[in-house]
Coordinates of C-alpha atoms in Angstrom, one line a residue:
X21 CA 65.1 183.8 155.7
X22 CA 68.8 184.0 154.3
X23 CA 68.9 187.2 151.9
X24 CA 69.7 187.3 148.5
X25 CA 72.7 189.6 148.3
X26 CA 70.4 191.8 146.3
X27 CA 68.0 192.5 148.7
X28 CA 70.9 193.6 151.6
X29 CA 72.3 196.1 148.8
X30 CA 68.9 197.5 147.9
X31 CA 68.7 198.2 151.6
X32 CA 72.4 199.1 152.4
X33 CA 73.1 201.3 149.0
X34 CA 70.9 204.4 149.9
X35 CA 72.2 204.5 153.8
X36 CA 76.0 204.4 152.2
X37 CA 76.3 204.0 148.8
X38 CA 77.7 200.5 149.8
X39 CA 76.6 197.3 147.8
X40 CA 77.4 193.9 147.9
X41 CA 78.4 191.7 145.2
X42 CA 79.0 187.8 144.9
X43 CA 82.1 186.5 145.1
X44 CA 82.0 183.3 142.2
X45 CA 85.6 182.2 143.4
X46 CA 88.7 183.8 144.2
X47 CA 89.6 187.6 144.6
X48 CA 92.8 188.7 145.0
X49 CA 94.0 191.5 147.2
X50 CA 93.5 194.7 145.1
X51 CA 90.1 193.8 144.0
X52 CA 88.8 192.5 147.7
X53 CA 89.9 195.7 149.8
X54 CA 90.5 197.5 147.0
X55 CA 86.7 197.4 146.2
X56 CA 86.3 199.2 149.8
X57 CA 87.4 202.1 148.7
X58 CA 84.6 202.2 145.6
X59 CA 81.7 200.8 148.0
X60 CA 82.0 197.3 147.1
X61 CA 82.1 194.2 149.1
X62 CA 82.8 190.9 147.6
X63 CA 80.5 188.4 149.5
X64 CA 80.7 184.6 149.7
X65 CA 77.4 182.5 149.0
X66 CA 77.4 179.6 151.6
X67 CA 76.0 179.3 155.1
X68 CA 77.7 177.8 157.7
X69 CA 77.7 173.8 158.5
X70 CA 74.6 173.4 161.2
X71 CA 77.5 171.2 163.0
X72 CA 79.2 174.4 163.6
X73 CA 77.1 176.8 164.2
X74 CA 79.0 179.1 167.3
X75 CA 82.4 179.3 164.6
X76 CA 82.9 179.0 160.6
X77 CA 86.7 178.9 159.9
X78 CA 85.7 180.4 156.1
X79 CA 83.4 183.4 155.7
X80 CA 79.8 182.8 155.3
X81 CA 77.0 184.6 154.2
X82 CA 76.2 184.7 158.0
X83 CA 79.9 186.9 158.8
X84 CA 79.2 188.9 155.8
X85 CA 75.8 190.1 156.1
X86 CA 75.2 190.5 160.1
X87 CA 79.0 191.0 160.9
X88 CA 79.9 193.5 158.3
X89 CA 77.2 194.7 157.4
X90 CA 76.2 196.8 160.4
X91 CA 79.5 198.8 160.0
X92 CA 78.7 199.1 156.1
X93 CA 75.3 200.7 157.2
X94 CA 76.9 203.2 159.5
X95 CA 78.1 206.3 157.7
X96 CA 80.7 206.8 159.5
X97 CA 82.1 203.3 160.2
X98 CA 81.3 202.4 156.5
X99 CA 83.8 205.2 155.6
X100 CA 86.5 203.8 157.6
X101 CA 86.1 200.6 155.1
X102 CA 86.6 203.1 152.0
X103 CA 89.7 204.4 153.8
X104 CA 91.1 200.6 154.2
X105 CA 90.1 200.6 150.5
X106 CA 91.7 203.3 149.6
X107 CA 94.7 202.2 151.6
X108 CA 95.4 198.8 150.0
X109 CA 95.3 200.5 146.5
X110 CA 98.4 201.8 147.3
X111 CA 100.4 199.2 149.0
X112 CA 102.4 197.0 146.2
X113 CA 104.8 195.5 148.8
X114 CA 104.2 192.2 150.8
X115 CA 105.3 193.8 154.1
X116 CA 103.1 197.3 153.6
X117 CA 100.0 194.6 153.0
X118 CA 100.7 192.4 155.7
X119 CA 101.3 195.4 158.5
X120 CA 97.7 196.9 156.5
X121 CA 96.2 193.4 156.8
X122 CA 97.2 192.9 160.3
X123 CA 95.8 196.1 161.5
X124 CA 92.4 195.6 159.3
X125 CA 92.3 192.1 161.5
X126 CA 92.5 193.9 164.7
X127 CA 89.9 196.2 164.0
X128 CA 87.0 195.9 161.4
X129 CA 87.3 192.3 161.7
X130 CA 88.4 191.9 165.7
X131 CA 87.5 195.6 166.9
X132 CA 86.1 196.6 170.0
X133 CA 85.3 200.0 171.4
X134 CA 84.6 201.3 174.6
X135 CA 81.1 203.4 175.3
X136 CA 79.0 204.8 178.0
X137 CA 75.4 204.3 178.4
X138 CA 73.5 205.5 181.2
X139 CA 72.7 204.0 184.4
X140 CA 75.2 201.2 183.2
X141 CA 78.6 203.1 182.8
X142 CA 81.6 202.7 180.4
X143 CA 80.4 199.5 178.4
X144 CA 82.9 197.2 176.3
X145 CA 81.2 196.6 172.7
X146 CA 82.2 194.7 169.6
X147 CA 81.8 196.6 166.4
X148 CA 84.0 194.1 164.4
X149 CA 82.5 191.5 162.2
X150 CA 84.5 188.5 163.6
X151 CA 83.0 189.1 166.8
X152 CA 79.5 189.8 165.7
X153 CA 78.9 187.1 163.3
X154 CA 80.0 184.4 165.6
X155 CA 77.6 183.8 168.6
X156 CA 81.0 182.2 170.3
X157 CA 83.0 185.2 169.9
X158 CA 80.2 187.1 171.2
X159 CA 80.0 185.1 174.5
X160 CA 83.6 185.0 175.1
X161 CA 85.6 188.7 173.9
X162 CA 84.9 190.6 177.1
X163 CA 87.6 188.0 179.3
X164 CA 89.8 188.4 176.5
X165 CA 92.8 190.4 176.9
X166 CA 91.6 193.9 176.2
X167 CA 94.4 196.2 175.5
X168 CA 94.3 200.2 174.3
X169 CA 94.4 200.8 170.2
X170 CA 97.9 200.9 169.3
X171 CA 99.0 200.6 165.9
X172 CA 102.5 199.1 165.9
X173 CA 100.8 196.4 168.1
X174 CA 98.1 195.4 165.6
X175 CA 100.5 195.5 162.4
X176 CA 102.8 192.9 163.9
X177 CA 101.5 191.2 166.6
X178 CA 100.8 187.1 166.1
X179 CA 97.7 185.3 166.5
X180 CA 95.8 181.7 165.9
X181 CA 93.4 181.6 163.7
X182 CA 91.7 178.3 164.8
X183 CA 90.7 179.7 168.6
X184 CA 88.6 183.0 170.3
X185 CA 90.7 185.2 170.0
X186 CA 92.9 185.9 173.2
X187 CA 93.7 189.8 172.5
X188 CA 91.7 192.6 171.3
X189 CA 92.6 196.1 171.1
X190 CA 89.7 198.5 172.5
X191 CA 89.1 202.2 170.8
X192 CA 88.1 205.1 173.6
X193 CA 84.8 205.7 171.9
X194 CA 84.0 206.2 168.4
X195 CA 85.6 209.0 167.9
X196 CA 89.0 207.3 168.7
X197 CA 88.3 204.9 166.8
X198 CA 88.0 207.0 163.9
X199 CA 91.0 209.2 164.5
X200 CA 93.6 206.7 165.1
X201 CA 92.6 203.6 162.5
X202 CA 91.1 205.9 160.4
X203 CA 94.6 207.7 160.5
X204 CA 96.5 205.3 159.6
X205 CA 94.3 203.8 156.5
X206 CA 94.4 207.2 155.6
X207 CA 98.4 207.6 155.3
X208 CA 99.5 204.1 155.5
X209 CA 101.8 202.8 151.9
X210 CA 104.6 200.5 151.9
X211 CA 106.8 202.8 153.9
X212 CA 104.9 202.4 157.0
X213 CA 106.1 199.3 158.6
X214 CA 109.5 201.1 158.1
X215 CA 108.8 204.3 159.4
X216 CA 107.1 202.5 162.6
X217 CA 110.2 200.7 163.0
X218 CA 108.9 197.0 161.7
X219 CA 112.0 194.8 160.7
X220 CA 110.6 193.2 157.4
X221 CA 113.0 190.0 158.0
X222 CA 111.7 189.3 161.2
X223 CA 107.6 189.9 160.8
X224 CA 106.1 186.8 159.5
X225 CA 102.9 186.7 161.2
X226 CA 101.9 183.1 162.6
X227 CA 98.8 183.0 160.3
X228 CA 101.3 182.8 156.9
X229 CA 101.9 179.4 158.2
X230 CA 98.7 177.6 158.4
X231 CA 97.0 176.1 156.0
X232 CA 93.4 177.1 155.4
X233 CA 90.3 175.0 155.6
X234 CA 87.7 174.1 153.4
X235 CA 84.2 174.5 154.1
X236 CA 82.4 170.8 154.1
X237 CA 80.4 170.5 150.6
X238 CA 77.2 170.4 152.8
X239 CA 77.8 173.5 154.4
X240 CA 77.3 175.6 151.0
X241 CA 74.1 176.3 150.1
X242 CA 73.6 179.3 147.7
X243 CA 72.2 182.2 149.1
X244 CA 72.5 184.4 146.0
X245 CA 70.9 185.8 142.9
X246 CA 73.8 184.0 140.7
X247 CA 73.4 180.2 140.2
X248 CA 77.3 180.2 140.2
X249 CA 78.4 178.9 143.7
X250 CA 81.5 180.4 146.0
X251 CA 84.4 179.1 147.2
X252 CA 87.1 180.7 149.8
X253 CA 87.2 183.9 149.2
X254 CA 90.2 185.7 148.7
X255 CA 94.0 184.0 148.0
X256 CA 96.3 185.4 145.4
X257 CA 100.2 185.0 145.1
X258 CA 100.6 187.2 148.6
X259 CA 97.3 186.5 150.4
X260 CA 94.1 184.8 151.8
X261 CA 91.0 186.4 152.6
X262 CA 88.6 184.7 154.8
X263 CA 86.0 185.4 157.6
X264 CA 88.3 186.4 159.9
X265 CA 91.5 186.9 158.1
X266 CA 91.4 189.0 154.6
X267 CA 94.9 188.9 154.8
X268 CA 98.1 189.4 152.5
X269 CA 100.7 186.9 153.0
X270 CA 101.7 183.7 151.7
X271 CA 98.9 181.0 150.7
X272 CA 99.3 178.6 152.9
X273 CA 87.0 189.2 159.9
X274 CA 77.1 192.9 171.0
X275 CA 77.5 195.7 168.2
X276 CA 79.1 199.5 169.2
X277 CA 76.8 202.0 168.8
X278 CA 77.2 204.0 165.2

């Protein structure tokens, strides 16, 4: 069974105050993490080509419902989204979104978080929807390269779109987690990059090069209560937003315990 949208938010809502709502086209930056910070996520309406089942370059009903919406469930993880949102509300500049953008990559969309569980030990766990929505992901992110949370790091540091990712930055627990992104969504503004010590001429990030792909036209079906179907996402003048970049930029995101 592949929800309507309205079901998910008539389950989500009273756990969070989070609901989903369908994303007709594009939404530019302010309005897609904007909407974060007012309990809002903008949803695409296709599932993925049955070709491609492990991957989907563009988000999918599929990345949006199992991968985010486990964090948007969790009180606590669902209020780190309304700090991102709160965050992007106040960035205007192209260099405070891409550090923010970079850093939301990194960890609601690529996060993972150490955890102990008895009789097993300290346990590495994916929390991020990148990693939970894509059974490929899934199978490969604990022989990536695993490195502590460290802000400057995420903002700036390149990656490729098209493959597993090779890096991922792990929180100590939950509670680091919270602290140290939470932290920075809570303070960051343009002047961030700056006060980190980010040379705006030289951060261009490798994914403001690439050009984005399209879905296949048999790979989106309507999963919604709106007969008006999706395309990409997110893209305005400074950004894209797709599964597993909701980025600013130029045109050219097993689960941890809550």
């Amino acid at each position: 069974h592949i929800p309507q949208l309205d079901e998910v938010s008539a389950s989500l809502e009273p756990l969070t105050g989070f609901r989903y709502v369908p994303a007709a086209g594009l939404v530019c930056f302010e309005d897609f993490y904007g909407s974060l910070a007012d309990g809002v996520f903008h949803s695409t309406q296709y599932v993925r080509h049955h070709a491609q089942p492990l991957y989907t370059p563009e988000p999918d009903l599929i990345h949006e419902v199992v991968g985010h919406g486990g964090m948007l469930a969790s009180p606590r993880l669902a209020e780190l989204n309304r700090l991102a949102g709160q965050a992007a509300r106040r960035l205007e500049t192209k260099a405070g979104r891409d550090f923010f953008s970079s850093v939301f990559w990194y960890s609601i969309e690529f996060g993972v978080v150490y955890e102990s569980e008895p009789g097993f030990g300290r346990q590495l766990h994916a929390y991020g929807a990148g990693l939970l929505s894509s059974f490929g992901e899934i199978d490969e992110f604990s022989s990536a390269d695993i490195r502590p949370l460290d802000i400057l790091e995420m903002g700036t540091l390149e990656y490729d779109i098209t493959v597993y990712q090779p890096i991922l930055f792990a929180a100590d627990g939950i509670e680091e987690l919270l602290d140290v992104v939470g932290g920075f969504f809570a303070e960051c503004d343009d002047d961030t990059p700056a006060r980190l010590g980010v040379a705006s001429a030289g951060f261009q990030p490798c994914w403001l090069s690439r050009p984005r792909p399209t879905p296949p036209p048999s790979a989106q079906g309507v999963a919604q209560s709106t007969a008006t179907p999706a395309g990409p996402r997110s893209q305005d003048s400074a950004g894209v937003a797709r599964r597993r970049r909701r980025r600013a930029g130029s045109s050219p995101s097993g689960s941890a315990a809550r």
